[in-house]
Amino acid sequence: MPTITLNKKVFESLVGKKLTLEVLKENISYLGTDLEKIEGNEIHVEVFPNRPDMLSEQGFARALSSFIGAKKGLREYKVERSGEKLIVDRSVANVRPYTACAIVKDLRFDDEKIREVIEIQEKLHITYGRKRKRAAIGIYPYEKITPPIRFVAKNPKEIKFLPLEANKVMDGLQILSQHPTGREYAHLLEDKEKFPIFIDAKNNILSMPPIINSHDVGKITTKTRDVFIECSGFDFNVLSTCINIIVTALADMGGRICSMELIYPDKKRITPDLKPREMKLDLGYVNRRLGLDLKESEAAECLRKMGYGYAKGKVFVPAYRADILHQADLAEDIAIAYGYNNIKEEIPKVATIAHEDDFEVFKRKLANILVGLELTEVNTYHLIDKDMQTKSSCLDAEVVEIIDSVSKDYNSLRFWMTPSLLNVLKNNKHNEYPQKIFEMGTIFKRSIKTESGVEEASRLCVLLCHGKTDFTEIKQVMDYVFRMINVKCSVSETEFRPFLAGRCGRVSVNGEDVAYIGEINPEALKNFELDMPVAALELNLTDLFEAMNK
Amino acid sequence: MGVIEAQLQIKSFLNMPLIVRFMANDAKALVEGLHPLERKVLPYIIEKAPLSEIVKKSRLKDIEVMRALQWLENKKLVEKTTSTKDIIRLDANGEEYSRKGMPERRLLEAIKDSKLSFEDAQKKAKISREEFNVCLGVLKKKAAVSVEGNEIKILNNGINALGKKSLEETFIEKLLKEKDAETGSLHPEEKFAYENLKRRKGIIKEDIAKTITASLTDEGKEVRSLLVKTTGKEVFIDRITPEMLKDGSWKKGKVRKYDVRINVPQIYGGRRHFVNQAIEYIKTVWLDMGFREMKGAMLDTSFWNFDALFTAQDHPVRELQDTFYIKNPEKGRLPEKRFVDAVKSMHENGGGTGSSGWGYRWNPEEAKKNVLRTHTTVLSAHTLAKLKDSDMPAKFFSVARCFRNEALDWSHLFELHQIEGIVVDPDANFKNLVGYLKEFFKKLGYDKVRVRPAYFPYTEPSAEVEVFHPVKKRWVELAGAGIFRPEVVVPLLGKDVPVLAWGMGLERSIAEYFSINDIRQVYNNNLKMLRGIKMWGK
């Protein structure tokens, strides 16, 4: 979860109230965020990813000041018309089709404000912007730009400008391959024939979104007063919300918000649009969902505490809120304002019948039998090194593999259990013998029977490992298990490479093959660095359970 | 070690003699408590008795005498003194030379008739290259050979040398005969030979020899004389045998006393894995509360793992670095059309529920991608999809594995268990959720439970569950909870019924309970740990 840092003094002036540490802590927690720590003048808080509007000091303070009752209700933000146009060229349609823009004037930047603006931009990039994939934001000193600005896509070789933090002019491809930020985000423009740029009337390139701004016209300094802000991506609504989040934070810093006219090939839009979204409040739904009995006035008061406007059954959702999709979201905010701690618990008197899965009950029975034989149950991972469960175990099999696993040690799903348990023995060579272990676990194999194309089955694996273990001993274990569950099995001779030839049996129940039993092939033992014989049983519990219930 | 073997060991340990502080009247008790080995050894300790002498006289093995002496010393009947001396023994080459003759002798033999080239001389003497070089040096020093170019020739001194034993040979013979020699008491000739041989490879080795001598304490003297006096007069019974029980002969003898406070070797029994034990426990809590167990596949399509739970297709949790995607088969089939259509329109426009949806074009190919389930909520999704109106109200739970594509380290696992429950009830509400949570966590041993706002993608309202930790004396986060979003419920169930849900991880609680600091230890299957770890006690 993203964290933001609040300057206590600035924050208090924004909230409009001086708060003791305790009150601050409690309120932050009940607003639904997490106070991480307080260091001197700095307050570190965690913000949930559904509230990108709280990722700035201004946005956070706005939410908290409503919540504690200092400034309740919908914030009104004035939007002036700048009269400026931004032309969206048809060519961006295949690269990055949408943008939403704004101009904010009269910001007196100092180093602190520059830091804050960059921080808002970065936090939004990471969270709401999905690492610039969904939304990328650019902020520019407006004085250096000659309108109208155009958003166009061009051949990357024709795009030439001095990017931020670089010492020479580069073309689009060079930026992706040589510039550190370019390299980091190059995948976002991979395979694109043309790259998008913002360019002004004097043909100065402002930036190449979503990668980087120009050093000349894309860098805010302490001399900057007015800024041009753009947000580009694939979903106009997302971009519009994103620009709203930024401009309202900048307005809270003292700026004046000015709109721009966006000329798309087929339509015109004006952004930012800070008109609140209207939603009807379904008070019955909210009360049913929360188990409360709120009157309209009480619900309205709760909504105002959360920064909404309310009038005559209508909720006015601030234009910077990205998370209100449904009545359920209003219900949550009402519950938060009401106070989770004020909601009295109540268990309904509803009769339901408990039921443990039958197969799980069967498995427990088996475990108890095996524990009685002084076996130790182990618990291994389903993911395993592919080579370990095939080559090392002397078995050729098609196993289900993982894409880009973090480690080779778990790049496939186990096809059978024995290798997992041999690996346990391998890791326990320093421990006392005899070692007798078992596990009941899941194995994975390709199948057309399931939606995923992979079938899962439960297996029991028993390994006996000590100087004198042999086929007889493992057969005794198996016979005992089958006697205890009152199942008759028959064993026939078979060859299966992981097992020693001549000492491997195929076990069947009701004509159904359910298990392999035998002594492990010394070749496999060598691969697992074991110098102690191992007798093994691998029993398909899913099939056994079915055969038993036939 | 199985129980049988361990029992054998215990028996022999119980045989260990009683250790009690000696008092004047205890001599008799002490005699009665003597182990058979002690009985055999004690009579031979009169003055200072060296270990080797006791071994010889008692006809016991070294180790048996040592054990008996140790026990007697523990009872303060005997004092052991250990003295050490530096000694010399034959090493591997030395032993070989004592059989085959010294290499320099073999070399002289080889060339005694005619001079030979180095190579031929070495071959004929059957010595290694290295040995040859050493011999050459030794023999040249004694002026026994001369070297001309690549040839070696015997001199008069050499012929003389063949006729008698060298000092080195004499010394090696002595070592062979006497097993070792004390470094401090060598004759000058022996010392000369020793100095020469020491420099050569693997002929002799230096060691430290321990000599153990036992002598009696005053109490020991008393016990010994009593023992000697009574020996033969009373039958001492060490172990009660079936025969003794049958013929009643156990009554006729004196049963040796054991020290019942003695530490005995540990045994272990068969064990379930401690994680499974904890799971069994958690399951009883759910079952007590009337919940039904859910089961299902670990490998599923993204449709069930993400889309059905209203996780936007561009949501970061779907990225490769968090989720295990499957290489083969990369994609699965989508379920029945009614679910696909409902989920699709829910994502695109809210499906007529009053929700705005995500407002993008839903991509069925993205939903077909196979994943290892990232949470057990996928089981809840399947359950809702199968639920009929007549089944409601209903409660379900699962305790099952899920997967995260993370590097394994002390605080991260890539396979972990989630504990999860849902209540599907048309009349359920947030108040009920808080009620269920309090009851559930009370059963887990937490009397104080509180909720505070939180965010989870598929619940609204969402809550973080905190419990007051009775040991840590502070509030700790333990679980997540909420009511499923209508966007999740409607496509699966066909209508908006409140579904209360809560869940928590298992491994962290387990690690805490068993004081495991490195979470990897939960699944590293160290048998020593599995055999010794305490039972899940709740």
Coordinates of N, CA and C in Angstrom, one line a residue, chain A residues 29-34 48-50 130-131 134 235 285 288-291 324-326 328-329 331-332 336 340-341 343-348 350 352-357 359-360 363-364 367-368 371 374-383 398-406 410 413 424 428 430-440 442 444 446 448-454 456, chain B residues 1-3 268 270-273 275-276 280 283 287 290-293 295 297-299 304 310 314-316 319-321 324-329 331-333 335 353-359 370 372 393-395 401 403 405-408 413-415 425 428-432 434-436 438-439 451-455 460-463 477 483-487 496 523 525-528 530-531:
Chain A
S29 N -7.1 6.4 11.9 CA -7.5 4.9 11.9 C -8.9 4.7 11.5
Y30 N -9.8 5.5 12.1 CA -11.2 5.3 11.8 C -11.7 5.9 10.5
L31 N -10.8 6.6 9.8 CA -11.2 7.1 8.5 C -10.8 6.0 7.5
G32 N -10.1 5.0 7.9 CA -9.8 3.9 7.0 C -8.4 4.0 6.4
T33 N -7.5 4.7 7.1 CA -6.1 4.6 6.6 C -5.3 4.2 7.8
D34 N -4.0 4.1 7.6 CA -3.2 3.6 8.7 C -2.1 4.6 9.0
F48 N -5.2 3.5 1.4 CA -5.7 2.4 0.6 C -5.7 2.7 -0.9
P49 N -5.5 1.7 -1.7 CA -5.4 2.0 -3.1 C -6.7 2.4 -3.8
N50 N -7.8 2.3 -3.1 CA -9.1 2.8 -3.7 C -9.3 4.3 -3.5
R130 N -1.3 2.8 -12.6 CA -0.8 1.5 -12.9 C 0.6 1.6 -13.5
K131 N 1.5 2.2 -12.8 CA 2.8 2.4 -13.3 C 2.9 3.0 -14.7
R134 N -1.9 2.9 -17.3 CA -3.3 3.3 -17.5 C -3.3 4.8 -17.6
D235 N -8.4 5.3 -21.2 CA -9.8 5.4 -20.7 C -10.0 6.9 -20.3
Y285 N -31.6 0.4 1.1 CA -30.4 -0.5 0.8 C -29.3 -0.3 1.8
R288 N -30.3 -1.7 5.2 CA -30.3 -3.2 5.2 C -28.9 -3.7 5.2
R289 N -28.0 -3.1 4.4 CA -26.7 -3.6 4.3 C -25.9 -3.5 5.6
L290 N -26.1 -2.4 6.3 CA -25.4 -2.1 7.5 C -26.0 -2.6 8.7
G291 N -27.3 -2.9 8.6 CA -28.1 -3.4 9.8 C -28.4 -2.2 10.7
I324 N -16.4 5.3 -6.2 CA -17.8 5.1 -5.9 C -18.5 4.6 -7.1
L325 N -18.8 3.3 -7.1 CA -19.4 2.6 -8.3 C -20.9 2.3 -8.0
H326 N -21.2 2.1 -6.7 CA -22.5 1.5 -6.4 C -22.9 2.0 -5.0
A328 N -23.4 0.4 -2.6 CA -22.6 -0.3 -1.5 C -21.4 0.6 -1.1
D329 N -20.9 1.3 -2.0 CA -19.8 2.2 -1.7 C -20.2 3.4 -0.8
A331 N -22.7 3.1 1.2 CA -23.0 2.4 2.4 C -21.8 2.3 3.3
E332 N -20.6 2.0 2.6 CA -19.4 1.9 3.4 C -19.0 3.2 4.0
I336 N -18.4 4.3 7.8 CA -17.2 4.9 8.3 C -17.5 6.1 9.1
Y340 N -17.2 2.6 12.7 CA -17.3 1.1 12.8 C -17.5 0.7 14.3
N341 N -16.8 1.5 15.2 CA -16.8 1.1 16.6 C -18.2 1.3 17.2
I343 N -21.0 0.4 15.7 CA -21.9 -0.6 15.2 C -21.9 -1.8 16.2
K344 N -23.0 -2.0 16.8 CA -23.1 -3.1 17.8 C -23.3 -4.5 17.1
E345 N -22.5 -5.4 17.5 CA -22.6 -6.7 16.9 C -23.8 -7.5 17.2
E346 N -24.2 -8.3 16.3 CA -25.5 -9.1 16.5 C -25.3 -10.4 15.7
I347 N -25.5 -11.5 16.3 CA -25.5 -12.8 15.5 C -26.9 -13.2 15.3
P348 N -27.3 -13.4 14.0 CA -28.6 -13.8 13.8 C -28.9 -15.2 14.2
V350 N -29.7 -18.2 13.0 CA -30.0 -18.9 11.8 C -29.4 -20.3 12.0
T352 N -27.9 -23.6 10.6 CA -27.3 -24.2 9.4 C -26.6 -25.5 9.9
I353 N -26.5 -26.4 9.0 CA -25.9 -27.7 9.4 C -24.4 -27.7 9.0
A354 N -23.6 -28.0 10.0 CA -22.1 -28.1 9.7 C -21.8 -29.3 8.9
H355 N -20.9 -29.3 8.1 CA -20.5 -30.5 7.4 C -19.0 -30.4 7.0
E356 N -18.3 -31.4 7.4 CA -16.9 -31.5 7.0 C -16.8 -32.3 5.7
D357 N -16.0 -32.0 4.8 CA -15.9 -32.7 3.5 C -15.6 -34.2 3.8
F359 N -14.2 -36.5 2.0 CA -12.9 -36.9 1.6 C -11.9 -36.5 2.7
E360 N -12.1 -35.3 3.2 CA -11.2 -34.8 4.3 C -11.3 -35.7 5.5
K363 N -9.3 -38.8 4.8 CA -7.9 -38.5 4.9 C -7.4 -38.5 6.3
R364 N -8.2 -38.0 7.2 CA -7.8 -37.9 8.6 C -7.7 -39.3 9.2
A367 N -4.5 -40.7 8.1 CA -3.4 -40.1 8.9 C -3.3 -40.7 10.3
N368 N -4.4 -41.0 10.9 CA -4.4 -41.6 12.2 C -3.8 -43.0 12.2
V371 N 0.0 -42.6 11.7 CA 0.6 -42.1 12.9 C 0.8 -43.2 13.9
E374 N 3.8 -45.1 13.8 CA 5.0 -44.3 14.1 C 5.6 -43.7 12.9
L375 N 4.8 -43.3 12.0 CA 5.3 -42.5 10.8 C 5.1 -41.0 11.2
T376 N 6.0 -40.2 10.6 CA 6.0 -38.8 10.8 C 5.4 -38.1 9.5
E377 N 4.4 -37.3 9.8 CA 3.8 -36.6 8.6 C 4.6 -35.4 8.2
V378 N 4.8 -35.3 6.9 CA 5.6 -34.1 6.5 C 4.6 -33.2 5.6
N379 N 5.0 -32.0 5.3 CA 4.2 -31.1 4.6 C 5.0 -30.4 3.6
T380 N 4.9 -30.7 2.3 CA 5.8 -30.1 1.3 C 5.0 -29.2 0.3
Y381 N 5.7 -28.5 -0.5 CA 5.1 -27.6 -1.5 C 4.6 -28.4 -2.7
H382 N 3.6 -27.8 -3.3 CA 3.1 -28.4 -4.6 C 4.0 -28.0 -5.8
L383 N 4.7 -26.9 -5.6 CA 5.6 -26.5 -6.6 C 7.0 -27.1 -6.4
E398 N 5.2 -35.5 -18.8 CA 4.8 -34.1 -19.1 C 4.2 -33.5 -17.8
V399 N 4.9 -32.5 -17.3 CA 4.4 -31.9 -16.1 C 3.9 -30.5 -16.4
V400 N 3.1 -30.0 -15.5 CA 2.5 -28.6 -15.7 C 3.5 -27.6 -15.2
E401 N 3.9 -26.7 -16.1 CA 4.9 -25.7 -15.7 C 4.4 -24.3 -15.4
I402 N 5.2 -23.6 -14.8 CA 4.9 -22.2 -14.4 C 5.6 -21.2 -15.3
I403 N 4.9 -20.1 -15.6 CA 5.6 -19.1 -16.4 C 6.4 -18.2 -15.5
D404 N 7.6 -17.9 -15.8 CA 8.5 -17.0 -15.0 C 8.4 -17.1 -13.5
S405 N 8.6 -18.3 -13.1 CA 8.7 -18.5 -11.6 C 9.9 -17.7 -11.1
V406 N 9.8 -17.2 -9.9 CA 10.9 -16.4 -9.3 C 12.1 -17.3 -9.1
Y410 N 11.0 -23.9 -7.8 CA 9.6 -24.2 -8.0 C 9.1 -23.8 -9.3
L413 N 4.5 -27.8 -11.3 CA 3.6 -28.4 -10.3 C 3.9 -29.9 -10.2
V424 N 12.7 -34.5 1.0 CA 12.7 -34.4 2.5 C 13.8 -35.2 3.1
N428 N 17.3 -34.4 5.3 CA 17.4 -34.8 6.7 C 18.4 -35.9 6.9
H430 N 21.2 -35.6 8.1 CA 22.0 -35.5 9.4 C 21.1 -35.9 10.5
N431 N 19.8 -36.2 10.3 CA 19.0 -36.6 11.4 C 18.9 -38.1 11.6
E432 N 18.4 -38.5 12.8 CA 18.4 -39.9 13.2 C 17.6 -40.8 12.3
Y433 N 18.1 -42.0 12.1 CA 17.3 -43.0 11.3 C 16.8 -44.0 12.3
P434 N 15.8 -44.8 12.0 CA 15.1 -44.8 10.7 C 14.2 -43.6 10.5
Q435 N 14.0 -43.2 9.2 CA 13.2 -42.1 8.9 C 12.0 -42.7 8.1
K436 N 10.8 -42.5 8.7 CA 9.6 -43.1 8.1 C 8.6 -41.9 8.0
I437 N 8.3 -41.5 6.8 CA 7.5 -40.3 6.6 C 6.4 -40.5 5.7
F438 N 5.3 -39.7 5.8 CA 4.2 -39.8 4.8 C 3.6 -38.4 4.6
E439 N 2.9 -38.3 3.5 CA 2.2 -37.0 3.3 C 1.0 -37.3 2.4
M440 N -0.1 -36.6 2.6 CA -1.2 -36.7 1.7 C -1.3 -35.4 1.0
T442 N -1.7 -33.1 -3.0 CA -2.3 -32.9 -4.3 C -1.3 -33.0 -5.4
F444 N -0.8 -32.8 -9.9 CA -1.5 -32.1 -11.1 C -1.1 -32.8 -12.4
R446 N -2.3 -33.0 -16.8 CA -3.2 -32.4 -17.9 C -4.4 -33.3 -18.0
I448 N -8.6 -33.2 -20.1 CA -9.5 -32.3 -20.8 C -10.8 -32.3 -20.0
K449 N -10.9 -33.0 -18.9 CA -12.1 -33.0 -18.1 C -12.4 -31.7 -17.4
T450 N -11.4 -30.9 -17.1 CA -11.7 -29.7 -16.3 C -11.7 -28.5 -17.1
E451 N -12.2 -27.4 -16.6 CA -12.2 -26.1 -17.3 C -10.8 -25.6 -17.6
S452 N -9.9 -25.8 -16.6 CA -8.5 -25.3 -16.7 C -7.7 -26.2 -17.6
G453 N -8.1 -27.4 -17.8 CA -7.3 -28.4 -18.6 C -6.3 -29.1 -17.7
V454 N -6.4 -28.9 -16.4 CA -5.5 -29.6 -15.5 C -6.4 -30.3 -14.4
E456 N -6.6 -32.3 -10.8 CA -5.9 -32.5 -9.5 C -6.4 -33.7 -8.8
Chain B
M1 N 15.2 -43.3 15.3 CA 15.0 -44.4 16.3 C 13.6 -44.7 16.6
G2 N 13.2 -45.9 16.4 CA 11.8 -46.3 16.6 C 11.6 -46.6 18.1
V3 N 10.4 -46.9 18.5 CA 10.1 -47.1 19.9 C 10.8 -48.3 20.4
Y268 N 10.3 -40.8 20.5 CA 9.3 -40.0 19.8 C 8.3 -41.0 19.2
G270 N 4.8 -41.5 16.3 CA 4.4 -41.0 15.0 C 3.7 -39.6 15.3
R271 N 3.8 -38.7 14.3 CA 3.2 -37.4 14.5 C 2.6 -36.9 13.2
R272 N 1.5 -36.2 13.4 CA 1.0 -35.4 12.3 C 1.8 -34.1 12.2
H273 N 1.8 -33.5 11.0 CA 2.5 -32.3 10.8 C 1.8 -31.2 11.6
V275 N 1.3 -28.1 11.1 CA 0.4 -27.3 10.4 C -1.0 -28.0 10.2
N276 N -0.9 -29.3 9.9 CA -2.2 -30.0 9.7 C -3.0 -30.1 11.0
E280 N -6.8 -28.8 11.6 CA -7.8 -29.6 12.2 C -8.5 -28.8 13.3
K283 N -10.7 -26.0 11.8 CA -11.8 -26.6 11.2 C -12.9 -26.9 12.3
L287 N -16.8 -25.7 12.2 CA -17.8 -26.7 12.3 C -18.7 -26.4 13.5
G290 N -21.4 -24.1 12.6 CA -22.4 -24.5 11.6 C -22.0 -24.3 10.2
F291 N -20.7 -24.2 9.9 CA -20.2 -23.9 8.6 C -20.0 -25.3 7.8
R292 N -20.1 -25.2 6.5 CA -19.9 -26.4 5.6 C -18.6 -26.2 4.9
E293 N -17.8 -27.2 4.7 CA -16.5 -27.1 4.1 C -16.6 -27.0 2.6
K295 N -14.3 -27.1 -1.0 CA -13.1 -27.7 -1.6 C -13.1 -27.3 -3.1
A297 N -10.3 -26.8 -6.8 CA -9.0 -26.9 -7.5 C -8.0 -25.7 -7.1
M298 N -6.8 -26.0 -7.0 CA -5.8 -25.0 -6.7 C -5.4 -24.2 -8.0
L299 N -5.5 -25.0 -9.1 CA -5.2 -24.4 -10.4 C -6.5 -24.1 -11.1
W304 N -12.3 -17.3 -12.7 CA -12.8 -17.6 -11.3 C -11.9 -16.9 -10.3
F310 N -14.6 -9.6 -9.6 CA -14.7 -8.2 -10.0 C -13.3 -7.5 -9.9
D314 N -7.0 -4.9 -15.6 CA -5.6 -4.2 -15.5 C -5.2 -4.0 -14.1
H315 N -5.8 -4.7 -13.2 CA -5.4 -4.6 -11.8 C -4.0 -5.1 -11.5
P316 N -3.2 -4.4 -10.7 CA -1.8 -4.9 -10.5 C -1.7 -6.3 -9.9
E319 N -0.7 -9.0 -12.2 CA 0.6 -9.0 -12.9 C 1.5 -10.3 -12.6
L320 N 2.4 -10.6 -13.5 CA 3.2 -11.8 -13.4 C 4.0 -11.8 -12.1
Q321 N 4.4 -10.7 -11.6 CA 5.3 -10.7 -10.4 C 4.5 -11.1 -9.2
F324 N 1.2 -16.7 -10.0 CA 1.8 -17.8 -10.8 C 0.9 -18.1 -12.0
Y325 N 1.4 -17.8 -13.2 CA 0.6 -18.2 -14.4 C 1.2 -19.5 -14.9
I326 N 0.4 -20.2 -15.6 CA 0.7 -21.6 -16.1 C 1.2 -21.6 -17.5
K327 N 2.3 -22.3 -17.8 CA 2.9 -22.3 -19.1 C 2.1 -23.3 -20.0
N328 N 1.8 -24.5 -19.4 CA 1.1 -25.5 -20.2 C 0.1 -26.2 -19.3
P329 N -1.2 -26.1 -19.5 CA -1.9 -25.3 -20.6 C -2.0 -23.9 -20.1
K331 N -4.0 -21.6 -21.2 CA -5.3 -21.1 -21.0 C -6.3 -22.3 -20.8
G332 N -7.4 -22.0 -20.1 CA -8.4 -23.0 -20.0 C -9.7 -22.6 -20.7
R333 N -10.8 -23.3 -20.4 CA -12.1 -22.9 -21.0 C -12.8 -22.0 -20.0
P335 N -16.4 -20.9 -18.3 CA -17.6 -21.7 -17.8 C -18.8 -21.4 -18.7
T353 N -26.9 -3.4 -12.3 CA -27.0 -3.5 -10.8 C -27.0 -2.1 -10.2
G354 N -26.9 -1.1 -11.1 CA -26.8 0.3 -10.5 C -25.3 0.6 -10.3
S355 N -24.4 -0.3 -10.6 CA -23.0 -0.1 -10.5 C -22.5 0.5 -11.9
S356 N -21.5 1.2 -11.8 CA -21.0 1.8 -13.1 C -20.0 0.8 -13.8
G357 N -19.7 -0.3 -13.1 CA -18.7 -1.3 -13.7 C -17.3 -0.6 -13.8
W358 N -16.4 -1.2 -14.6 CA -15.1 -0.6 -14.8 C -15.0 0.2 -16.0
G359 N -16.1 0.1 -16.9 CA -16.1 1.0 -18.0 C -15.1 0.7 -19.1
N370 N -4.7 -19.5 -17.2 CA -4.7 -20.3 -16.0 C -3.7 -19.8 -14.9
L372 N -2.4 -20.3 -10.5 CA -2.5 -21.0 -9.3 C -3.3 -20.0 -8.4
P393 N -30.5 -19.6 4.0 CA -29.2 -19.2 4.3 C -28.2 -20.3 4.4
A394 N -27.0 -20.0 4.1 CA -25.9 -21.0 4.2 C -24.6 -20.4 4.6
K395 N -23.8 -21.3 5.2 CA -22.5 -20.8 5.7 C -21.4 -21.8 5.2
R401 N -4.8 -24.0 0.6 CA -3.6 -23.4 0.2 C -3.9 -22.4 -0.9
F403 N -1.4 -19.4 -3.5 CA 0.0 -19.2 -4.0 C 0.3 -17.8 -4.4
N405 N 3.5 -15.5 -6.2 CA 4.8 -15.6 -6.9 C 5.8 -14.7 -6.2
E406 N 6.3 -15.2 -5.1 CA 7.3 -14.4 -4.3 C 8.5 -15.2 -4.0
A407 N 9.6 -14.5 -3.9 CA 10.8 -15.2 -3.5 C 10.7 -15.6 -2.0
L408 N 11.1 -16.9 -1.8 CA 11.1 -17.4 -0.4 C 12.1 -16.7 0.4
L413 N 6.4 -16.7 2.1 CA 6.2 -18.1 1.5 C 5.5 -17.9 0.2
F414 N 5.7 -18.9 -0.7 CA 5.0 -18.8 -2.0 C 3.8 -19.7 -2.0
E415 N 3.7 -20.6 -1.0 CA 2.5 -21.4 -0.8 C 2.1 -21.1 0.6
D425 N -26.8 -15.0 3.2 CA -28.1 -14.9 3.9 C -28.8 -13.6 3.5
A428 N -28.7 -10.9 6.0 CA -27.5 -10.6 6.8 C -27.0 -9.2 6.5
N429 N -26.3 -8.6 7.5 CA -25.8 -7.2 7.3 C -24.5 -7.1 8.1
F430 N -24.0 -5.8 8.0 CA -22.7 -5.6 8.6 C -22.6 -5.8 10.1
K431 N -23.8 -5.5 10.8 CA -23.8 -5.8 12.2 C -23.6 -7.3 12.5
N432 N -24.3 -8.1 11.6 CA -24.1 -9.6 11.8 C -22.7 -10.0 11.6
V434 N -20.0 -8.3 12.2 CA -19.2 -8.0 13.4 C -19.6 -9.0 14.4
G435 N -20.8 -9.4 14.5 CA -21.2 -10.5 15.5 C -20.5 -11.8 15.2
Y436 N -20.5 -12.2 14.0 CA -19.8 -13.5 13.6 C -18.3 -13.4 13.9
K438 N -16.8 -11.5 16.1 CA -16.5 -11.6 17.6 C -16.6 -13.0 18.1
E439 N -17.6 -13.7 17.6 CA -17.8 -15.1 18.1 C -16.6 -16.0 17.6
V451 N -13.3 -3.8 14.8 CA -13.1 -3.7 13.4 C -12.9 -2.2 13.1
R452 N -12.1 -2.0 12.0 CA -11.9 -0.6 11.5 C -11.9 -0.7 10.0
P453 N -12.1 0.5 9.4 CA -12.3 0.5 7.9 C -11.0 -0.1 7.2
A454 N -11.3 -0.7 6.1 CA -10.2 -1.2 5.3 C -10.6 -1.3 3.9
Y455 N -9.7 -1.7 3.0 CA -10.0 -1.8 1.6 C -9.7 -3.2 1.1
E460 N -17.4 -4.6 0.2 CA -17.8 -3.2 0.4 C -19.1 -3.3 1.3
P461 N -19.1 -2.9 2.5 CA -18.0 -2.4 3.2 C -17.0 -3.4 3.5
S462 N -15.8 -2.9 3.8 CA -14.7 -3.8 4.1 C -14.2 -3.5 5.6
A463 N -13.6 -4.4 6.2 CA -13.1 -4.2 7.6 C -11.9 -4.9 7.9
E477 N -3.6 -6.7 14.1 CA -4.4 -7.0 12.9 C -4.4 -8.5 12.7
I483 N -18.5 -7.4 3.3 CA -19.6 -8.0 2.6 C -19.3 -7.9 1.1
F484 N -19.5 -9.0 0.4 CA -19.1 -9.1 -1.0 C -19.8 -8.0 -1.8
R485 N -19.1 -7.4 -2.7 CA -19.7 -6.3 -3.6 C -20.8 -7.0 -4.4
P486 N -21.9 -6.2 -4.7 CA -22.9 -6.7 -5.6 C -22.3 -7.1 -6.9
E487 N -21.3 -6.5 -7.3 CA -20.7 -6.8 -8.6 C -20.1 -8.2 -8.6
D496 N -28.7 -9.9 -5.8 CA -27.8 -9.3 -4.8 C -28.3 -9.8 -3.4
Y523 N 7.7 -25.1 6.7 CA 7.6 -26.2 5.6 C 9.0 -26.8 5.3
N525 N 10.4 -29.2 6.8 CA 10.4 -30.6 7.2 C 11.6 -31.1 7.8
N526 N 12.2 -30.4 8.7 CA 13.3 -30.9 9.5 C 12.7 -32.0 10.4
L527 N 13.1 -33.2 10.2 CA 12.5 -34.3 11.0 C 12.7 -34.2 12.5
K528 N 13.9 -33.6 12.8 CA 14.2 -33.4 14.3 C 13.1 -32.5 14.9
L530 N 10.1 -31.8 13.5 CA 8.8 -32.4 13.5 C 8.5 -33.4 14.6
R531 N 9.6 -34.1 14.9 CA 9.4 -35.1 16.0 C 9.3 -34.5 17.3

